[in-house]
């Protein structure tokens, strides 16, 4: 069965970070700051039946991430740092396909594999501005830069137990020029 697939999500992650830094003079500097992120994601795909309960689904999508790091001021040493508050915005675009059991298939075991590309259009080079206690914020640190385009590979399987309950495992990887990430997930999903 062929069919349009649209998915959207909005997420909020509110965290608090605590740091502890050993200094060459034997002091230890401490800080605490809030770290909040908002994520919006939209994807559109079209499942094309390939027969026997399988489907090939080309997809495109967009993801927007905004992270706000509050000002951090280290205490405990005259060499403590103050790091300015920062807002970092990132925008990603995805295109690819997935080969999997069709949504309408009655099969309990549901393996899949996916291939694609992910491009980052905004926010590839994060920075932090800071200074030593009592001094102007004149130090600039540049974070690790992401590749503008990475290849994506995903594979996994789920097993439907009935009543909407499903066990799943998935492996995802992204790779590009000096930019590699991998993740593994397993869990239980309730479909309704």
Coordinates of N, CA and C in Angstrom, one line a residue:
X1 N 0.8 -1.2 0.0 CA 0.0 0.0 0.0 C 0.9 1.2 0.0
X2 N 0.6 2.2 -0.9 CA 1.4 3.4 -1.0 C 0.7 4.4 0.0
X3 N 1.5 5.4 0.5 CA 0.9 6.4 1.3 C 1.8 7.5 1.8
X4 N 1.3 8.7 1.9 CA 2.0 9.9 2.4 C 2.2 9.7 3.9
X5 N 3.4 10.0 4.4 CA 3.8 10.0 5.8 C 4.3 11.4 6.2
X6 N 3.7 12.0 7.2 CA 4.1 13.2 7.7 C 4.3 13.1 9.2
X7 N 5.5 13.5 9.7 CA 5.7 13.5 11.2 C 6.3 14.8 11.6
X8 N 6.0 15.2 12.8 CA 6.5 16.5 13.4 C 6.6 16.3 14.9
X9 N 7.6 17.0 15.4 CA 7.8 16.9 16.9 C 8.4 18.2 17.4
X10 N 8.1 18.5 18.6 CA 8.7 19.6 19.3 C 9.2 19.2 20.7
X11 N 10.4 19.5 21.0 CA 11.0 19.0 22.2 C 11.6 20.1 23.0
X12 N 11.6 20.0 24.3 CA 12.3 20.9 25.2 C 13.2 20.1 26.2
X13 N 14.4 20.6 26.3 CA 15.3 19.9 27.3 C 15.9 21.0 28.2
X14 N 15.5 21.0 29.5 CA 16.0 22.0 30.4 C 17.0 21.3 31.3
X15 N 18.3 21.7 31.3 CA 19.3 21.0 32.1 C 20.1 22.0 32.9
X16 N 20.8 21.5 33.8 CA 21.7 22.3 34.6 C 23.1 21.7 34.6
X17 N 24.1 22.5 34.3 CA 25.5 21.9 34.2 C 26.3 22.5 35.4
X18 N 27.1 21.6 35.9 CA 28.1 22.0 37.0 C 29.5 21.6 36.5
X19 N 30.4 22.6 36.7 CA 31.8 22.3 36.3 C 32.7 22.4 37.5
X20 N 33.8 21.7 37.4 CA 34.9 21.7 38.4 C 36.2 21.6 37.6
X21 N 37.0 22.6 37.8 CA 38.3 22.7 37.0 C 39.5 22.8 37.9
X22 N 40.4 21.9 37.8 CA 41.7 22.0 38.6 C 42.6 23.0 37.9
X23 N 43.2 23.8 38.7 CA 44.1 24.9 38.1 C 45.6 24.6 38.5
X24 N 46.5 25.1 37.7 CA 47.9 24.8 37.9 C 48.4 25.3 39.3
X25 N 47.8 26.3 39.9 CA 48.3 26.7 41.2 C 47.7 25.9 42.4
X26 N 47.0 24.8 42.1 CA 46.4 23.9 43.1 C 45.0 24.3 43.5
X27 N 44.5 25.4 43.0 CA 43.1 25.8 43.3 C 42.1 25.0 42.4
X28 N 40.9 24.9 42.8 CA 39.8 24.3 42.1 C 38.7 25.4 41.8
X29 N 38.3 25.5 40.6 CA 37.3 26.5 40.2 C 36.0 25.8 40.0
X30 N 34.9 26.3 40.4 CA 33.5 25.7 40.3 C 32.6 26.7 39.6
X31 N 31.6 26.1 38.8 CA 30.6 27.0 38.3 C 29.3 26.1 38.1
X32 N 28.2 26.8 37.9 CA 26.9 26.2 37.6 C 26.2 27.1 36.6
X33 N 25.5 26.5 35.7 CA 24.7 27.3 34.7 C 23.6 26.4 34.1
X34 N 22.6 27.1 33.7 CA 21.5 26.4 33.0 C 21.8 26.2 31.5
X35 N 21.3 25.1 31.0 CA 21.5 24.8 29.6 C 20.1 24.3 29.0
X36 N 19.5 25.1 28.2 CA 18.1 24.8 27.7 C 18.2 24.7 26.2
X37 N 17.5 23.7 25.7 CA 17.4 23.5 24.2 C 15.9 23.3 23.8
X38 N 15.6 23.8 22.7 CA 14.3 23.6 22.0 C 14.6 23.0 20.6
X39 N 13.9 22.0 20.3 CA 14.1 21.3 19.0 C 12.7 21.2 18.3
X40 N 12.7 21.5 17.0 CA 11.6 21.3 16.1 C 12.0 20.5 14.9
X41 N 11.1 19.5 14.6 CA 11.5 18.6 13.5 C 10.2 18.3 12.7
X42 N 10.4 18.3 11.3 CA 9.3 18.0 10.4 C 9.9 17.2 9.3
X43 N 9.2 16.1 9.0 CA 9.6 15.2 7.9 C 8.4 14.8 7.1
X44 N 8.7 14.6 5.8 CA 7.6 14.1 4.9 C 8.2 13.0 4.0
X45 N 7.4 11.9 3.9 CA 7.9 10.8 3.1 C 6.7 10.2 2.4
X46 N 7.0 9.3 1.5 CA 5.9 8.6 0.7 C 6.3 7.2 0.6
X47 N 5.5 6.3 1.2 CA 5.8 4.8 1.2 C 5.3 4.2 -0.1
X48 N 6.2 3.5 -0.8 CA 5.9 2.9 -2.0 C 6.0 1.4 -1.8
X49 N 5.0 0.6 -2.0 CA 4.9 -0.8 -1.8 C 5.8 -1.5 -2.8
X50 N 6.7 -2.4 -2.2 CA 7.5 -3.2 -3.1 C 7.1 -4.7 -3.1
X51 N 5.9 -5.0 -2.5 CA 5.4 -6.3 -2.5 C 5.7 -7.1 -1.3
X52 N 4.9 -8.1 -1.0 CA 5.2 -9.0 0.2 C 5.3 -8.3 1.5
X53 N 4.6 -7.2 1.7 CA 4.6 -6.5 3.0 C 5.7 -5.6 3.2
X54 N 6.5 -5.2 2.2 CA 7.7 -4.3 2.3 C 7.4 -3.0 1.6
X55 N 8.1 -1.9 2.1 CA 7.9 -0.6 1.4 C 9.3 0.1 1.4
X56 N 9.4 0.9 0.3 CA 10.6 1.8 0.2 C 10.0 3.2 0.4
X57 N 10.6 4.0 1.3 CA 10.0 5.3 1.6 C 11.1 6.4 1.5
X58 N 11.0 7.1 0.4 CA 11.9 8.3 0.3 C 11.3 9.4 1.2
X59 N 12.3 10.2 1.9 CA 11.9 11.2 2.9 C 12.7 12.4 2.7
X60 N 12.2 13.5 3.1 CA 12.9 14.8 3.3 C 12.4 15.4 4.6
X61 N 13.3 16.2 5.2 CA 13.0 16.7 6.5 C 13.8 17.9 6.9
X62 N 13.4 18.6 7.9 CA 14.2 19.8 8.4 C 14.1 19.7 9.9
X63 N 15.2 20.1 10.6 CA 15.3 20.1 12.0 C 16.0 21.4 12.4
X64 N 15.4 22.1 13.4 CA 15.9 23.4 14.0 C 16.2 23.1 15.5
X65 N 17.4 23.6 15.9 CA 17.8 23.4 17.3 C 18.2 24.8 17.8
X66 N 17.7 25.2 19.0 CA 18.1 26.4 19.6 C 18.6 26.0 21.0
X67 N 19.8 26.3 21.4 CA 20.4 26.0 22.7 C 20.8 27.3 23.4
X68 N 20.4 27.5 24.6 CA 20.7 28.7 25.4 C 21.5 28.3 26.6
X69 N 22.8 28.8 26.6 CA 23.7 28.5 27.8 C 23.7 29.8 28.6
X70 N 23.3 29.7 29.9 CA 23.4 30.9 30.7 C 24.8 31.3 31.1
X71 N 25.0 32.5 31.5 CA 26.3 33.0 32.0 C 26.8 32.1 33.1
X72 N 28.1 31.8 33.0 CA 28.7 30.9 34.0 C 29.9 31.7 34.6
X73 N 30.0 31.8 36.0 CA 31.0 32.4 36.7 C 31.7 31.5 37.6
X74 N 32.9 31.1 37.4 CA 33.6 30.2 38.3 C 34.0 30.9 39.6
X75 N 33.9 30.2 40.7 CA 34.3 30.6 42.0 C 35.3 29.7 42.6
X76 N 36.0 30.1 43.6 CA 37.0 29.3 44.3 C 38.5 29.6 43.9
X77 N 38.7 30.6 43.0 CA 40.0 30.9 42.6 C 40.1 32.3 41.9
X78 N 41.2 33.0 42.1 CA 41.4 34.3 41.4 C 41.5 34.0 39.9
X79 N 41.8 32.8 39.5 CA 41.9 32.4 38.1 C 40.6 31.9 37.5
X80 N 39.5 32.1 38.2 CA 38.2 31.6 37.7 C 37.8 32.3 36.5
X81 N 37.1 31.7 35.6 CA 36.6 32.2 34.3 C 35.2 32.7 34.5
X82 N 34.8 33.7 33.7 CA 33.5 34.1 33.5 C 33.2 33.8 32.0
X83 N 32.1 33.1 31.7 CA 31.8 32.8 30.3 C 30.4 33.4 30.0
X84 N 30.3 34.2 29.0 CA 29.1 35.0 28.6 C 28.0 34.0 28.3
X85 N 26.8 34.5 28.5 CA 25.5 33.8 28.1 C 25.6 33.7 26.5
X86 N 25.0 32.6 26.0 CA 25.1 32.5 24.5 C 23.8 31.7 24.1
X87 N 23.4 32.1 22.9 CA 22.3 31.4 22.2 C 22.9 30.9 20.9
X88 N 22.7 29.6 20.7 CA 23.2 28.9 19.5 C 22.1 28.3 18.7
X89 N 21.9 28.7 17.4 CA 20.9 28.2 16.6 C 21.5 27.3 15.5
X90 N 20.9 26.2 15.2 CA 21.4 25.2 14.2 C 20.2 24.8 13.3
X91 N 20.4 24.7 12.0 CA 19.4 24.3 11.1 C 19.9 23.2 10.2
X92 N 19.2 22.0 10.1 CA 19.6 20.9 9.4 C 18.5 20.5 8.3
X93 N 19.0 20.0 7.2 CA 18.1 19.4 6.2 C 18.5 18.0 5.9
X94 N 17.5 17.1 5.8 CA 17.7 15.7 5.5 C 17.0 15.2 4.3
X95 N 17.7 14.3 3.6 CA 17.0 13.6 2.5 C 17.6 12.1 2.4
X96 N 16.7 11.2 2.2 CA 17.1 9.8 2.1 C 16.0 8.9 1.9
X97 N 16.2 7.6 2.1 CA 15.2 6.6 1.9 C 15.3 5.5 3.0
X98 N 14.2 4.8 3.2 CA 14.2 3.7 4.2 C 13.5 2.5 3.6
X99 N 14.1 1.3 3.7 CA 13.5 0.1 3.3 C 13.1 -0.7 4.5
X100 N 11.8 -1.0 4.6 CA 11.3 -1.6 5.9 C 10.0 -2.3 5.6
X101 N 9.5 -3.0 6.6 CA 8.2 -3.6 6.6 C 7.2 -2.5 6.4
X102 N 6.2 -2.7 5.6 CA 5.1 -1.7 5.4 C 4.3 -1.5 6.7
X103 N 3.8 -0.3 6.9 CA 3.0 -0.1 8.1 C 1.8 -1.0 8.2
X104 N 1.3 -1.3 7.1 CA 0.1 -2.2 7.1 C 0.4 -3.7 7.2
X105 N 1.7 -4.0 7.2 CA 2.0 -5.5 7.3 C 1.7 -6.0 8.7
X106 N 1.2 -7.3 8.7 CA 0.8 -7.9 9.9 C 2.1 -8.6 10.6
X107 N 3.2 -8.6 10.0 CA 4.4 -9.3 10.5 C 4.8 -8.7 11.8
X108 N 5.1 -9.6 12.8 CA 5.5 -9.1 14.1 C 7.0 -8.6 14.1
X109 N 7.9 -9.3 13.4 CA 9.3 -8.9 13.3 C 9.4 -7.9 12.1
X110 N 10.0 -6.7 12.4 CA 10.0 -5.6 11.5 C 11.4 -4.9 11.4
X111 N 12.3 -5.5 10.6 CA 13.6 -4.9 10.4 C 13.5 -3.8 9.4
X112 N 14.6 -2.9 9.4 CA 14.6 -1.8 8.4 C 16.1 -1.4 8.2
X113 N 16.3 -0.7 7.1 CA 17.6 -0.1 6.9 C 17.4 1.2 6.1
X114 N 18.2 2.3 6.4 CA 18.0 3.6 5.8 C 19.3 4.2 5.4
X115 N 19.3 5.0 4.3 CA 20.5 5.7 3.9 C 20.1 7.1 3.5
X116 N 21.0 8.1 3.7 CA 20.6 9.4 3.4 C 21.8 10.4 3.5
X117 N 21.5 11.7 3.4 CA 22.4 12.8 3.6 C 21.8 13.8 4.5
X118 N 22.6 14.4 5.4 CA 22.2 15.5 6.3 C 23.1 16.7 6.0
X119 N 22.5 17.8 5.7 CA 23.2 19.1 5.5 C 22.9 20.0 6.7
X120 N 24.0 20.7 7.1 CA 23.8 21.8 8.1 C 23.9 23.1 7.5
X121 N 22.8 23.9 7.6 CA 22.8 25.2 6.9 C 23.2 26.4 7.8
X122 N 23.0 26.2 9.1 CA 23.3 27.2 10.1 C 23.9 26.6 11.4
X123 N 24.8 27.4 12.0 CA 25.3 27.0 13.3 C 26.4 25.9 13.3
X124 N 27.2 25.9 12.3 CA 28.2 24.9 12.2 C 29.4 25.2 13.1
X125 N 29.6 26.4 13.6 CA 30.8 26.7 14.3 C 30.4 27.4 15.7
X126 N 30.2 26.7 16.7 CA 29.9 27.3 18.0 C 31.1 28.0 18.7
X127 N 30.8 29.1 19.4 CA 31.9 29.8 20.1 C 31.4 30.1 21.5
X128 N 32.4 30.4 22.3 CA 32.2 30.9 23.7 C 33.1 32.0 24.0
X129 N 32.5 33.1 24.6 CA 33.3 34.3 24.9 C 33.4 34.4 26.4
X130 N 34.7 34.6 26.9 CA 34.9 34.6 28.4 C 36.0 35.5 28.7
X131 N 36.3 35.5 30.0 CA 37.4 36.3 30.6 C 37.7 35.8 32.0
X132 N 38.9 36.2 32.5 CA 39.2 35.8 33.9 C 38.5 36.8 34.8
X133 N 38.3 36.3 36.0 CA 37.5 37.1 37.0 C 38.0 38.5 37.1
X134 N 37.1 39.4 36.9 CA 37.4 40.9 37.0 C 37.9 41.5 35.8
X135 N 38.2 40.7 34.8 CA 38.8 41.2 33.5 C 37.6 41.2 32.4
X136 N 37.8 42.0 31.4 CA 36.8 42.0 30.3 C 36.7 40.7 29.7
X137 N 35.5 40.5 29.0 CA 35.3 39.2 28.3 C 35.9 39.3 26.9
X138 N 37.2 39.0 26.9 CA 38.0 39.1 25.7 C 38.5 37.8 25.1
X139 N 38.3 36.7 25.8 CA 38.8 35.4 25.3 C 37.7 34.8 24.4
X140 N 38.1 34.2 23.3 CA 37.1 33.6 22.4 C 37.6 32.1 22.2
X141 N 36.7 31.2 22.5 CA 37.0 29.8 22.2 C 36.0 29.3 21.1
X142 N 36.6 28.6 20.2 CA 35.8 28.1 19.1 C 35.6 26.6 19.3
X143 N 34.3 26.1 19.2 CA 34.0 24.7 19.4 C 34.3 23.9 18.2
X144 N 34.1 22.6 18.3 CA 34.4 21.7 17.1 C 33.4 22.0 16.0
X145 N 33.9 22.2 14.8 CA 33.0 22.5 13.7 C 32.5 21.2 13.0
X146 N 31.2 21.3 12.7 CA 30.6 20.1 12.0 C 30.9 20.2 10.5
X147 N 30.9 19.0 9.9 CA 30.9 19.0 8.4 C 29.6 19.5 7.9
X148 N 29.7 20.2 6.7 CA 28.5 20.8 6.1 C 27.5 19.7 5.6
X149 N 28.0 18.6 5.2 CA 27.2 17.5 4.7 C 27.8 16.2 5.3
X150 N 26.9 15.3 5.8 CA 27.3 14.0 6.3 C 26.4 12.9 5.7
X151 N 26.9 11.8 5.5 CA 26.1 10.6 5.1 C 25.5 10.0 6.4
X152 N 24.3 9.5 6.2 CA 23.6 8.8 7.4 C 23.3 7.4 7.0
X153 N 23.4 6.5 8.0 CA 23.1 5.1 7.8 C 22.3 4.7 9.1
X154 N 21.2 4.0 8.9 CA 20.5 3.5 10.1 C 20.0 2.1 9.8
X155 N 19.9 1.3 10.9 CA 19.5 -0.1 10.8 C 18.9 -0.4 12.1
X156 N 17.9 -1.3 12.1 CA 17.3 -1.8 13.3 C 16.2 -2.7 13.1
X157 N 15.5 -3.1 14.2 CA 14.4 -4.0 14.1 C 13.5 -3.7 15.3
X158 N 12.2 -4.1 15.1 CA 11.3 -4.1 16.2 C 10.5 -5.3 16.2
X159 N 9.9 -5.6 17.3 CA 9.0 -6.8 17.4 C 7.8 -6.4 18.1
X160 N 6.6 -6.6 17.4 CA 5.3 -6.2 17.9 C 4.8 -7.3 18.8
X161 N 4.6 -7.0 20.1 CA 4.0 -8.0 21.1 C 2.5 -8.0 21.1
X162 N 1.9 -7.1 20.5 CA 0.4 -7.0 20.6 C 0.0 -5.8 21.5
X163 N -1.3 -5.4 21.4 CA -1.8 -4.4 22.2 C -1.0 -3.1 22.1
X164 N -0.4 -2.9 21.0 CA 0.4 -1.6 20.7 C 1.8 -1.6 21.3
X165 N 2.2 -2.7 22.0 CA 3.5 -2.7 22.7 C 4.5 -3.3 21.7
X166 N 5.7 -2.7 21.7 CA 6.7 -3.1 20.7 C 8.1 -2.9 21.3
X167 N 9.0 -3.9 21.1 CA 10.4 -3.9 21.5 C 11.2 -3.4 20.3
X168 N 12.2 -2.6 20.5 CA 13.0 -2.1 19.4 C 14.4 -1.9 19.7
X169 N 15.3 -2.0 18.7 CA 16.7 -1.7 18.8 C 17.1 -1.0 17.5
X170 N 18.0 0.0 17.6 CA 18.4 0.8 16.4 C 19.8 1.2 16.5
X171 N 20.5 1.3 15.4 CA 21.8 1.8 15.3 C 21.8 2.9 14.2
X172 N 22.3 4.1 14.6 CA 22.4 5.2 13.7 C 23.8 5.7 13.6
X173 N 24.3 6.1 12.4 CA 25.6 6.7 12.3 C 25.5 7.8 11.3
X174 N 26.4 8.8 11.5 CA 26.6 9.9 10.6 C 28.1 10.0 10.4
X175 N 28.5 10.2 9.1 CA 29.9 10.4 8.8 C 30.1 11.4 7.7
X176 N 31.2 12.2 7.9 CA 31.6 13.2 7.0 C 33.0 13.5 7.2
X177 N 33.5 14.6 6.6 CA 34.9 15.0 6.7 C 35.2 15.4 8.2
X178 N 35.9 14.6 8.9 CA 36.3 14.8 10.3 C 35.1 15.0 11.2
X179 N 34.0 14.3 10.9 CA 32.7 14.5 11.7 C 32.0 13.1 11.7
X180 N 32.2 12.4 12.8 CA 31.6 11.0 12.9 C 30.8 10.9 14.2
X181 N 29.6 10.3 14.1 CA 28.8 10.1 15.3 C 28.1 8.8 15.2
X182 N 27.9 8.1 16.3 CA 27.2 6.8 16.3 C 26.3 6.8 17.5
X183 N 25.2 6.1 17.4 CA 24.3 5.9 18.6 C 23.6 4.6 18.4
X184 N 23.3 4.0 19.6 CA 22.6 2.7 19.7 C 21.5 2.9 20.7
X185 N 20.3 2.5 20.3 CA 19.2 2.6 21.2 C 18.4 1.3 21.3
X186 N 17.9 1.0 22.4 CA 16.9 -0.2 22.6 C 15.9 0.3 23.6
X187 N 14.7 -0.3 23.4 CA 13.7 0.1 24.4 C 12.3 -0.6 24.1
X188 N 11.3 0.0 24.7 CA 10.0 -0.4 24.5 C 9.2 0.8 24.0
X189 N 8.3 0.5 23.1 CA 7.5 1.6 22.5 C 6.0 1.2 22.6
X190 N 5.2 2.2 22.9 CA 3.8 1.9 23.0 C 3.1 2.7 21.8
X191 N 2.5 2.0 20.9 CA 1.9 2.6 19.7 C 0.4 2.7 20.0
X192 N -0.1 3.9 19.7 CA -1.6 4.1 19.8 C -2.1 5.0 18.7

